[in-house]
Coordinates of C-alpha atoms in Angstrom, one line a residue:
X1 CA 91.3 105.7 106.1
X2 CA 90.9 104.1 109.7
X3 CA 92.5 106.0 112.7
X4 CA 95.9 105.8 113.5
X5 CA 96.7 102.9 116.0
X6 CA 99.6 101.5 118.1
X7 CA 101.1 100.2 114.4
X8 CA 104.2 102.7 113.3
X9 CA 102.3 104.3 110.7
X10 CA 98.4 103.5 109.8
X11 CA 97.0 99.8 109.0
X12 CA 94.9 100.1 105.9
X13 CA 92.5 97.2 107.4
X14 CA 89.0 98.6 107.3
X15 CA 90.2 101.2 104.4
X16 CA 86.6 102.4 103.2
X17 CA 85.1 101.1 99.8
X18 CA 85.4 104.5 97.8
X19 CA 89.2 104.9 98.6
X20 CA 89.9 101.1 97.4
X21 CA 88.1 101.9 94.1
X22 CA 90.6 104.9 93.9
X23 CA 93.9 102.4 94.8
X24 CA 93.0 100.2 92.6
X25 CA 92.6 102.6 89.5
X26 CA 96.1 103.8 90.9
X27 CA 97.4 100.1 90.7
X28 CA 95.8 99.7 86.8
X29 CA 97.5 103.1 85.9
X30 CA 101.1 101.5 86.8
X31 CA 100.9 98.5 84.3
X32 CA 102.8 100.3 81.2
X33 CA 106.0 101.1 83.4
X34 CA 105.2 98.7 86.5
X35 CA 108.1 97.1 86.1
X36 CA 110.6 99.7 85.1
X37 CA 110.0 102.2 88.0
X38 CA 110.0 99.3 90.9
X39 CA 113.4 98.0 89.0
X40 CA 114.7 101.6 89.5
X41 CA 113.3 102.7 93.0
X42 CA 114.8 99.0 94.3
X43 CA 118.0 99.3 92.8
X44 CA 116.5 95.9 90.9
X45 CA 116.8 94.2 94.3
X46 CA 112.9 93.4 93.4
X47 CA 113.7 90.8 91.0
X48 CA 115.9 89.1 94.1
X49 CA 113.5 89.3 96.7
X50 CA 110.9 87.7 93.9
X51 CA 113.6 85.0 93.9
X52 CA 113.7 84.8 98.0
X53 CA 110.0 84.0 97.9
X54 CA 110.1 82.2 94.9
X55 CA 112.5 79.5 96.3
X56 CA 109.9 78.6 98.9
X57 CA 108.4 76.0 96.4
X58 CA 108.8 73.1 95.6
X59 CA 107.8 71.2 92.1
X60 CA 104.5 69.8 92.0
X61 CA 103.2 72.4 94.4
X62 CA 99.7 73.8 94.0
X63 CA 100.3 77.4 94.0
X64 CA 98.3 80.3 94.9
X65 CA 99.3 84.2 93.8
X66 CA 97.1 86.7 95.8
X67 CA 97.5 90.2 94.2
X68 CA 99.2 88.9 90.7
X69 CA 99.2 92.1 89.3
X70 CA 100.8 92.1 86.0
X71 CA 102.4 88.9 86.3
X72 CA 105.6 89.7 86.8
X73 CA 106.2 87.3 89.6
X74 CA 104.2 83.9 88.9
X75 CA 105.6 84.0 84.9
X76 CA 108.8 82.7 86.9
X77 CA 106.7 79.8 88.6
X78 CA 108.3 76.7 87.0
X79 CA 107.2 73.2 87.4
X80 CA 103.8 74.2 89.2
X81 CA 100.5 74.4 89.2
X82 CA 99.7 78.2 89.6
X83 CA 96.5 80.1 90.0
X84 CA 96.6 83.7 90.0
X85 CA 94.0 86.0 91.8
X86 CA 93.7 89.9 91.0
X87 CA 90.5 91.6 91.8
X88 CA 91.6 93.7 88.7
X89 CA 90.4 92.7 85.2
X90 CA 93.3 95.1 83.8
X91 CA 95.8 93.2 85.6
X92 CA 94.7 89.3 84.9
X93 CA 94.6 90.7 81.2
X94 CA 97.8 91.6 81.6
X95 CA 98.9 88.7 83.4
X96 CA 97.3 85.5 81.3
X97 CA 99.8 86.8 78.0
X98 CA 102.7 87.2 80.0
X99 CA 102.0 83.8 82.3
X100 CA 100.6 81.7 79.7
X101 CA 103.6 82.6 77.4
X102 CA 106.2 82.1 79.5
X103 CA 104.5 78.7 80.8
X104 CA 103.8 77.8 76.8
X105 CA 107.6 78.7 76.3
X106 CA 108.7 75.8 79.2
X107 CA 106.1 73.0 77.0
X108 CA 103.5 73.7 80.6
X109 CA 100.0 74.2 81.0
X110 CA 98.2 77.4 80.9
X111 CA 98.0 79.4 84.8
X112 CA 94.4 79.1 86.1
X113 CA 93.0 83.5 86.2
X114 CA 90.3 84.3 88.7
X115 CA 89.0 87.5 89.3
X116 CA 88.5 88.2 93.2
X117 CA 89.4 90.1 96.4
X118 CA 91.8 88.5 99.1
X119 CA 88.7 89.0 101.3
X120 CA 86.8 87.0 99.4
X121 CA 88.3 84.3 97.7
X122 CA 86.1 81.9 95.2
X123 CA 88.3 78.5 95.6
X124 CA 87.6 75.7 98.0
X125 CA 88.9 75.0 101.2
X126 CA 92.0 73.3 101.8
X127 CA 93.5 73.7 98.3
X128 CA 97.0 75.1 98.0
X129 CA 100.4 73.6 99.4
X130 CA 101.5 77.7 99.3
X131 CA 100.0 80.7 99.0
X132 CA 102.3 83.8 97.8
X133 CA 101.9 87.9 98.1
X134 CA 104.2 89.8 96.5
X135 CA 103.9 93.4 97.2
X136 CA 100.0 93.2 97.5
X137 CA 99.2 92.8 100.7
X138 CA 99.2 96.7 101.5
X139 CA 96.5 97.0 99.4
X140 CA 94.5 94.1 101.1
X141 CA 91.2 96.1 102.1
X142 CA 91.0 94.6 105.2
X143 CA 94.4 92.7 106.2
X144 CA 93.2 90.1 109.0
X145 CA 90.2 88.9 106.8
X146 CA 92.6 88.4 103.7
X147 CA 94.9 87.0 106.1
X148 CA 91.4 84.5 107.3
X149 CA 90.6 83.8 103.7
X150 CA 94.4 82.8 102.5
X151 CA 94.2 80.2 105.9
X152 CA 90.9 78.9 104.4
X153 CA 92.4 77.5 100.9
X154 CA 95.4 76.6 102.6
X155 CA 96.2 73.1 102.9
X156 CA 96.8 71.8 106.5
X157 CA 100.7 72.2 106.9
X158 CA 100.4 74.9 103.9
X159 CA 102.5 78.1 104.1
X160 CA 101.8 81.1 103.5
X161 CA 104.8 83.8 102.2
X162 CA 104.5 87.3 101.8
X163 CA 107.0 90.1 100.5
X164 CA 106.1 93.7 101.0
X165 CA 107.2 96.8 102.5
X166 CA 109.9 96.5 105.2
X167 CA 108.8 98.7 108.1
X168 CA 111.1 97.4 111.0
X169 CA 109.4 100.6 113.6
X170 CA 108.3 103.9 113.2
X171 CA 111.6 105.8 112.7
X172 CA 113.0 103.3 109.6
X173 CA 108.8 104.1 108.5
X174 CA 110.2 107.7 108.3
X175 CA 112.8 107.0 106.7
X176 CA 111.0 105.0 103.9
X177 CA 108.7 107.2 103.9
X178 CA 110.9 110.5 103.0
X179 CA 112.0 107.8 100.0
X180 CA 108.9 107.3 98.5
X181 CA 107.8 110.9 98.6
X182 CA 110.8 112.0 96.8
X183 CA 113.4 109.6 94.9
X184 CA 110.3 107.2 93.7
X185 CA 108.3 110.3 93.0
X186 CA 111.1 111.3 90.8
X187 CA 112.1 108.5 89.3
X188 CA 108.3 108.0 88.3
X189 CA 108.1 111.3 86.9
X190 CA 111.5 110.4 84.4
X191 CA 110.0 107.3 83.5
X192 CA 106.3 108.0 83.0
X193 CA 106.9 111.5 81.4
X194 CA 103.6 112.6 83.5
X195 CA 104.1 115.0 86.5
X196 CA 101.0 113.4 87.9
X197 CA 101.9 109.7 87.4
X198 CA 99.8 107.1 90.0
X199 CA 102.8 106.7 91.8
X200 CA 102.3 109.5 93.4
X201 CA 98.8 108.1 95.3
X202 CA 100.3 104.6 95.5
X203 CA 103.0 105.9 97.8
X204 CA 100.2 106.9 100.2
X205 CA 100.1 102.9 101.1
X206 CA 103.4 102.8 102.7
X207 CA 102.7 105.6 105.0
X208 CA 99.9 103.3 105.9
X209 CA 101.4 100.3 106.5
X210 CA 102.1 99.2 109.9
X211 CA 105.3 98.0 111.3
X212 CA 106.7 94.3 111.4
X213 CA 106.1 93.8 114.8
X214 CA 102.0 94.5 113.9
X215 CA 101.5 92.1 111.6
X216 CA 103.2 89.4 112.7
X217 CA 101.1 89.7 115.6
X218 CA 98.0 90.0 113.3
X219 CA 99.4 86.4 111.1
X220 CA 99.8 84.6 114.1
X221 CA 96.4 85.6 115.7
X222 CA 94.9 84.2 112.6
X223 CA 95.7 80.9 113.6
X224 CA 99.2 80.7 111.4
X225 CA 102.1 78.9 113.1
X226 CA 105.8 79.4 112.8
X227 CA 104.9 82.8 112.2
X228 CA 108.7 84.7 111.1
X229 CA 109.0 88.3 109.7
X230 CA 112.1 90.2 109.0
X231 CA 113.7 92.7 106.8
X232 CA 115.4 91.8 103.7
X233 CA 118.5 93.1 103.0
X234 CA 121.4 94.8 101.8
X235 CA 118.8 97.7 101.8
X236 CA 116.1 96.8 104.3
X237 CA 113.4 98.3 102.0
X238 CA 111.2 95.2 101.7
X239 CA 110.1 92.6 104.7
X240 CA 109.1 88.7 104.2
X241 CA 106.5 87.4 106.0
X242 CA 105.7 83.1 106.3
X243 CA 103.4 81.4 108.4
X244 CA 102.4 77.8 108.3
X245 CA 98.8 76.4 108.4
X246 CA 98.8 73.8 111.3
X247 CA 98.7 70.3 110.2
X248 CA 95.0 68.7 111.1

């Protein structure tokens, strides 16, 4: 992991190559019960803040998942057109069935799958009216370039919305912290049956994640305007980021 810096906890920007392979494995490990244990260790607030972000399109948009995971965001993505980006096979596998049913189901076409990092992503400039990460960019190897690459595809006057872990400063990072290294652990545990289930490494990322204040910082040096970051509430557990690519 990279030193500690002036963040409220550690950024995970410039995480070496060997401890990414590891996160990842972590993140493929979670698919049978991802849903479940983030249903539980939100008080199911996750399927609102999904909605929160989700509301940010409009039909017709060209949309842009980074980080789909299993799909449990972008099957919701009605009336437009949706790519979804995981550099995990495991996950897009996952993903297409769940997507491509739920899309089938509403009479739409199938989502478009690519297999990629946020640091390096194989689309063409100045693509997508709106990009969305949902609880992925934590794992971003290196944050800013991510951050570079999403401003790339972007459309001028695109947006870009993010929803991740709320870390308002240092002591509310202690106190989420002391959460997901006990009540997550536990509920984990119930739910996986396995004393050694990957949410155990996985809660590692939040005690690397730096505060608000950092990254909003870090979006608008990118060259994002409008840049806005805040906690969501009633619990304050997650944080939405948006930024808007400057019209040419």
């Amino acid at each position: 992991m990279g030193k500690r810096e002036a963040t409220g906890g550690y950024d995970p920007s410039g995480i070496d190559l060997e401890a990414w392979t590891v996160l990842e494995a972590q993140l493929e490990a979670t698919i049978p019960n991802y849903d479940r244990v983030n249903k539980l260790m939100t008080f199911g607030q996750d399927k609102r803040w999904r909605r929160n972000v989700r509301n940010h399109a409009s039909p017709g948009m060209k949309i842009l998942e980074v980080g789909c995971g299993p799909g449990s965001f972008a099957e919701d993505l009605v009336g437009l057109d949706v790519t979804c980006l995981d550099p995990s096979p495991e996950m897009l596998k996952v993903a297409k069935k769940r997507v491509d049913y739920a899309r089938a189901e509403r009479g739409e076409e199938p989502a478009v799958y690519v297999e990629a990092i946020a640091e390096e992503i194989p689309l063409e400039d100045n693509t997508f009216d709106m990009v969305f990460c949902l609880f992925s960019f934590r794992d971003f190897q290196d944050k800013r370039k991510g951050l570079e690459e999403i401003y790339r595809v972007l459309k001028p006057g695109g947006q870009l919305v993010i929803c991740d872990a709320g870390k308002a400063n240092w002591l509310h990072g202690i106190a989420g912290r002391i959460w997901m290294a006990t009540v997550v652990q536990w509920l984990a545990r119930i739910v996986t049956k396995d004393k050694n289930h990957p949410w155990k490494g996985l809660a590692n990322t939040y005690s690397h994640y730096g505060t608000n204040g950092y990254y909003r910082a870090m979006i608008k040096d990118v060259g994002y305007q409008n840049v806005q970051g805040r906690l969501l509430w009633p619990f304050a557990m997650a944080s939405r980021f948006r930024g808007t690519k400057p019209e040419q």
